[in-house]
Amino acid sequence: MTQQNFGGIGMTSQRTRDRLINRLREQGIKDASVLEVLGRTPRHIFLDEALSHRAYEDSALPIGYQQTLSQPYIVALMTELILSAGPRKRVLEIGTGSGYQTAVLAQLVERVYSVERILPLQSKARERMRTLGLSNVYMKHADGGMGWEARGPYDAVIVTAAPESVPEPLIAQLDDGGLLVIPVGDGRKQELKLFRKNGANLEEISVTPVMFVPLLEGTVG
Ligand code: SAH
């Protein structure tokens, strides 16, 4: 059995995953559906084989192209925020990266639309969705700062790279009652923010300090 499979061997075993879930619970993640999905999603298939033995540590890990697989706690927290106002049907994700957050979301909402600016990362993520049998994920190679207008409006938008200020198209493409979860700031200081669109109003909550790679313009590959 290879690392690409769901096999429960060594560091990829269910017990190792259960330990991670207990830690997330201790850190304050409460949504049982989120914990359940993180517990059953094999994080090791989102990493190169050389790093897969570290997949169930609660830390960010490199995925090439100077990008990182987000820390499980942050994935759990952002997912919990997305679900905090009830079930979501159409979710836009900016920054597919490895596709780990994408795969978690795809098991909890109806459809995920995910935009990535680095083509080789997107191709690998697409393959992983196929491996996991997740057929409700739609991907686009583009600069996600523009959102994905053709498929909107969305009832949630999640951004996994940090802009210095919130890109206006992401707010414009939110449906009424929609949520936006986004890290905002520079390389020294960032804050995870939750916005809620209410008619013409935008409510804003600061959640916690975070550190994400920057949201960059243009595309690669
Ligand atoms: N959730 C991902 C995080 C990857 S890191 C994971 O857990 O694997 C952030 C990702 O955002 C990188 O893949 C980076 O290429 C992408 N990114 C940065 N700026 C972007 C932009 N303007 N449009 C789309 N993707 C972007």
Short mmCIF file of C-alpha atoms and ligand atoms in Angstrom, two decimals:
data_model
loop_
_atom_site.label_atom_id
_atom_site.label_comp_id
_atom_site.label_asym_id
_atom_site.label_seq_id
_atom_site.Cartn_x
_atom_site.Cartn_y
_atom_site.Cartn_z
CA MET A 1 0.00 0.00 0.00
CA THR A 2 1.45 3.40 -0.91
CA GLN A 3 1.19 6.75 0.85
CA GLN A 4 -1.36 7.81 -1.75
CA ASN A 5 -3.88 5.39 -0.35
CA PHE A 6 -6.08 5.74 2.74
CA GLY A 7 -4.07 3.03 4.45
CA GLY A 8 -3.68 3.18 8.21
CA ILE A 9 0.02 2.59 8.66
CA GLY A 10 2.48 4.28 11.01
CA MET A 11 2.11 8.05 11.19
CA THR A 12 -0.90 7.96 8.91
CA SER A 13 -2.92 5.72 11.22
CA GLN A 14 -6.39 6.53 12.53
CA ARG A 15 -4.94 6.77 16.04
CA THR A 16 -2.55 9.52 14.94
CA ARG A 17 -5.47 11.38 13.37
CA ASP A 18 -7.59 10.93 16.50
CA ARG A 19 -4.80 12.51 18.55
CA LEU A 20 -4.86 15.53 16.24
CA ILE A 21 -8.64 15.83 16.64
CA ASN A 22 -8.36 15.73 20.44
CA ARG A 23 -5.82 18.54 20.27
CA LEU A 24 -8.12 20.63 18.04
CA ARG A 25 -10.95 20.11 20.52
CA GLU A 26 -8.68 21.26 23.36
CA GLN A 27 -7.80 24.35 21.32
CA GLY A 28 -11.49 25.27 21.18
CA ILE A 29 -12.88 23.77 17.95
CA LYS A 30 -16.45 22.78 18.81
CA ASP A 31 -18.29 21.96 15.58
CA ALA A 32 -18.65 18.17 15.63
CA SER A 33 -19.03 17.92 11.85
CA VAL A 34 -15.78 19.86 11.34
CA LEU A 35 -13.90 17.64 13.80
CA GLU A 36 -15.33 14.53 12.18
CA VAL A 37 -14.29 15.60 8.67
CA LEU A 38 -10.77 16.56 9.80
CA GLY A 39 -10.52 13.19 11.51
CA ARG A 40 -11.36 11.25 8.37
CA THR A 41 -9.54 13.34 5.75
CA PRO A 42 -6.07 11.91 5.06
CA ARG A 43 -3.78 14.95 5.29
CA HIS A 44 -0.71 12.97 4.22
CA ILE A 45 -1.88 12.73 0.59
CA PHE A 46 -1.65 16.54 0.35
CA LEU A 47 2.10 16.46 0.97
CA ASP A 48 5.13 15.20 -0.91
CA GLU A 49 6.13 11.77 0.31
CA ALA A 50 9.26 13.09 2.07
CA LEU A 51 7.05 15.14 4.41
CA SER A 52 4.04 12.87 4.73
CA HIS A 53 5.23 11.47 8.08
CA ARG A 54 4.63 14.95 9.54
CA ALA A 55 1.10 15.27 8.14
CA TYR A 56 -0.73 14.96 11.48
CA GLU A 57 1.35 17.52 13.36
CA ASP A 58 -0.61 20.68 14.01
CA SER A 59 1.70 22.84 11.92
CA ALA A 60 1.89 24.46 8.50
CA LEU A 61 4.08 22.48 6.05
CA PRO A 62 5.74 23.37 2.73
CA ILE A 63 4.09 22.31 -0.56
CA GLY A 64 6.61 23.88 -2.97
CA TYR A 65 6.55 27.20 -4.86
CA GLN A 66 7.13 28.93 -1.49
CA GLN A 67 3.59 27.99 -0.41
CA THR A 68 2.35 26.12 2.62
CA LEU A 69 -0.33 23.63 3.61
CA SER A 70 -2.28 25.44 6.33
CA GLN A 71 -2.09 24.33 9.97
CA PRO A 72 -4.99 21.97 10.85
CA TYR A 73 -6.15 24.28 13.66
CA ILE A 74 -6.50 27.17 11.21
CA VAL A 75 -8.29 24.96 8.64
CA ALA A 76 -10.70 23.81 11.37
CA LEU A 77 -11.25 27.35 12.67
CA MET A 78 -11.90 28.85 9.22
CA THR A 79 -14.27 25.99 8.34
CA GLU A 80 -16.13 26.41 11.62
CA LEU A 81 -16.53 30.14 10.88
CA ILE A 82 -17.85 29.39 7.37
CA LEU A 83 -20.51 27.11 8.89
CA SER A 84 -21.34 29.40 11.83
CA ALA A 85 -24.41 30.97 10.18
CA GLY A 86 -25.98 27.71 8.99
CA PRO A 87 -25.40 25.36 6.05
CA ARG A 88 -23.66 26.83 2.98
CA LYS A 89 -24.45 25.84 -0.59
CA ARG A 90 -21.94 27.72 -2.73
CA VAL A 91 -18.51 28.47 -1.32
CA LEU A 92 -15.71 30.30 -3.12
CA GLU A 93 -12.16 29.53 -1.99
CA ILE A 94 -9.20 31.69 -3.01
CA GLY A 95 -5.84 29.85 -2.78
CA THR A 96 -6.40 26.14 -3.47
CA GLY A 97 -2.76 25.29 -2.65
CA SER A 98 -2.54 21.60 -1.81
CA GLY A 99 -6.35 21.32 -1.81
CA TYR A 100 -6.57 20.22 1.84
CA GLN A 101 -8.89 23.03 2.92
CA THR A 102 -10.82 22.48 -0.33
CA ALA A 103 -11.34 18.79 0.47
CA VAL A 104 -12.47 19.56 4.02
CA LEU A 105 -15.00 22.12 2.76
CA ALA A 106 -16.24 19.84 -0.02
CA GLN A 107 -17.39 17.34 2.61
CA LEU A 108 -19.39 20.00 4.49
CA VAL A 109 -21.00 22.26 1.87
CA GLU A 110 -22.80 21.63 -1.42
CA ARG A 111 -20.27 23.04 -3.88
CA VAL A 112 -16.79 24.51 -3.66
CA TYR A 113 -15.40 26.84 -6.32
CA SER A 114 -11.64 27.13 -5.82
CA VAL A 115 -9.23 29.54 -7.52
CA GLU A 116 -5.40 29.09 -7.56
CA ARG A 117 -2.79 31.27 -9.31
CA ILE A 118 -0.04 28.57 -9.56
CA LEU A 119 -1.03 26.02 -12.20
CA PRO A 120 1.13 23.02 -11.05
CA LEU A 121 -0.33 23.29 -7.53
CA GLN A 122 -3.82 23.35 -8.99
CA SER A 123 -3.13 20.27 -11.14
CA LYS A 124 -1.96 18.26 -8.11
CA ALA A 125 -4.95 19.43 -6.05
CA ARG A 126 -7.30 18.41 -8.86
CA GLU A 127 -5.78 14.93 -8.86
CA ARG A 128 -6.24 14.67 -5.08
CA MET A 129 -9.96 15.54 -5.36
CA ARG A 130 -10.24 12.67 -7.83
CA THR A 131 -8.40 10.31 -5.46
CA LEU A 132 -10.83 11.23 -2.68
CA GLY A 133 -13.86 10.99 -4.96
CA LEU A 134 -14.89 14.60 -4.32
CA SER A 135 -16.92 15.60 -7.37
CA ASN A 136 -18.45 18.84 -6.04
CA VAL A 137 -15.26 20.91 -6.45
CA TYR A 138 -14.82 23.27 -9.43
CA MET A 139 -11.37 24.76 -10.03
CA LYS A 140 -10.08 27.75 -11.92
CA HIS A 141 -6.52 28.91 -12.69
CA ALA A 142 -6.65 32.68 -12.17
CA ASP A 143 -5.80 35.60 -9.91
CA GLY A 144 -8.36 35.08 -7.15
CA GLY A 145 -8.25 38.71 -6.09
CA MET A 146 -10.91 39.18 -8.76
CA GLY A 147 -13.06 36.39 -7.29
CA TRP A 148 -14.94 34.17 -9.78
CA GLU A 149 -17.83 36.31 -10.85
CA ALA A 150 -19.39 33.93 -13.38
CA ARG A 151 -20.19 31.34 -10.69
CA GLY A 152 -21.33 33.82 -8.01
CA PRO A 153 -22.94 35.04 -5.91
CA TYR A 154 -21.62 32.86 -3.08
CA ASP A 155 -22.96 32.32 0.40
CA ALA A 156 -19.43 32.13 1.71
CA VAL A 157 -15.95 33.12 0.56
CA ILE A 158 -12.77 31.79 2.21
CA VAL A 159 -9.32 33.19 1.43
CA THR A 160 -6.18 31.25 2.40
CA ALA A 161 -3.57 33.89 1.49
CA ALA A 162 -3.37 37.36 3.02
CA PRO A 163 -4.04 40.62 1.19
CA GLU A 164 -3.17 43.95 2.89
CA SER A 165 -6.78 45.02 2.42
CA VAL A 166 -9.91 43.09 1.44
CA PRO A 167 -10.31 42.85 -2.37
CA GLU A 168 -13.58 44.56 -3.29
CA PRO A 169 -14.74 41.87 -5.80
CA LEU A 170 -14.84 39.29 -2.99
CA ILE A 171 -17.39 41.40 -1.11
CA ALA A 172 -19.32 42.19 -4.30
CA GLN A 173 -19.65 38.47 -5.10
CA LEU A 174 -21.12 37.65 -1.66
CA ASP A 175 -24.84 37.00 -1.50
CA ASP A 176 -26.98 38.78 1.09
CA GLY A 177 -26.29 37.07 4.44
CA GLY A 178 -23.01 35.73 3.04
CA LEU A 179 -19.80 35.31 5.04
CA LEU A 180 -16.23 36.17 4.14
CA VAL A 181 -13.36 34.62 6.13
CA ILE A 182 -10.02 36.21 5.28
CA PRO A 183 -6.59 36.93 6.80
CA VAL A 184 -5.71 40.61 6.38
CA GLY A 185 -2.30 42.19 6.88
CA ASP A 186 1.34 42.10 5.82
CA GLY A 187 4.35 39.83 6.47
CA ARG A 188 4.63 41.07 10.08
CA LYS A 189 1.08 41.32 11.37
CA GLN A 190 -2.14 39.70 10.19
CA GLU A 191 -5.58 39.25 11.65
CA LEU A 192 -8.13 36.62 10.66
CA LYS A 193 -11.38 38.47 9.94
CA LEU A 194 -15.00 37.42 9.54
CA PHE A 195 -17.28 39.68 7.50
CA ARG A 196 -21.03 39.29 7.11
CA LYS A 197 -22.95 41.04 4.36
CA ASN A 198 -26.33 42.36 5.49
CA GLY A 199 -27.98 44.27 2.69
CA ALA A 200 -25.80 47.34 2.19
CA ASN A 201 -24.02 46.78 5.53
CA LEU A 202 -20.86 44.82 6.19
CA GLU A 203 -20.32 43.56 9.73
CA GLU A 204 -16.71 42.86 10.68
CA ILE A 205 -15.29 40.70 13.46
CA SER A 206 -11.59 40.25 14.24
CA VAL A 207 -11.06 36.59 15.14
CA THR A 208 -7.39 35.98 15.96
CA PRO A 209 -3.85 36.87 14.86
CA VAL A 210 -2.58 34.58 12.07
CA MET A 211 0.32 34.27 9.61
CA PHE A 212 -0.48 33.34 5.98
CA VAL A 213 1.54 33.63 2.78
CA PRO A 214 0.66 36.83 0.88
CA LEU A 215 -2.16 37.06 -1.68
CA LEU A 216 -0.24 37.83 -4.88
CA GLU A 217 -1.34 39.31 -8.20
CA GLY A 218 -1.19 37.60 -11.58
CA THR A 219 -0.78 33.90 -12.40
CA VAL A 220 2.11 31.38 -12.70
CA GLY A 221 2.39 28.50 -15.13
N1 SAH B 1 -5.43 26.18 1.81
C1 SAH B 1 -4.17 25.93 1.18
C2 SAH B 1 -3.23 27.08 1.45
C3 SAH B 1 -2.14 27.19 0.49
S1 SAH B 1 -1.10 28.60 0.73
C4 SAH B 1 -3.60 24.64 1.71
O1 SAH B 1 -3.89 24.32 2.86
O2 SAH B 1 -2.86 23.94 1.01
C5 SAH B 1 -1.96 29.84 -0.13
C6 SAH B 1 -2.25 29.60 -1.58
O3 SAH B 1 -2.82 30.79 -2.12
C7 SAH B 1 -1.02 29.29 -2.44
O4 SAH B 1 -1.23 28.11 -3.16
C8 SAH B 1 -0.93 30.51 -3.35
O5 SAH B 1 -0.40 30.20 -4.64
C9 SAH B 1 -2.37 30.95 -3.44
N2 SAH B 1 -2.56 32.33 -3.86
C10 SAH B 1 -1.87 33.44 -3.48
N3 SAH B 1 -2.34 34.54 -4.10
C11 SAH B 1 -3.38 34.11 -4.89
C12 SAH B 1 -4.27 34.76 -5.79
N4 SAH B 1 -4.23 36.08 -6.00
N5 SAH B 1 -5.18 34.00 -6.43
C13 SAH B 1 -5.27 32.67 -6.23
N6 SAH B 1 -4.45 31.99 -5.40
C14 SAH B 1 -3.52 32.71 -4.73
#
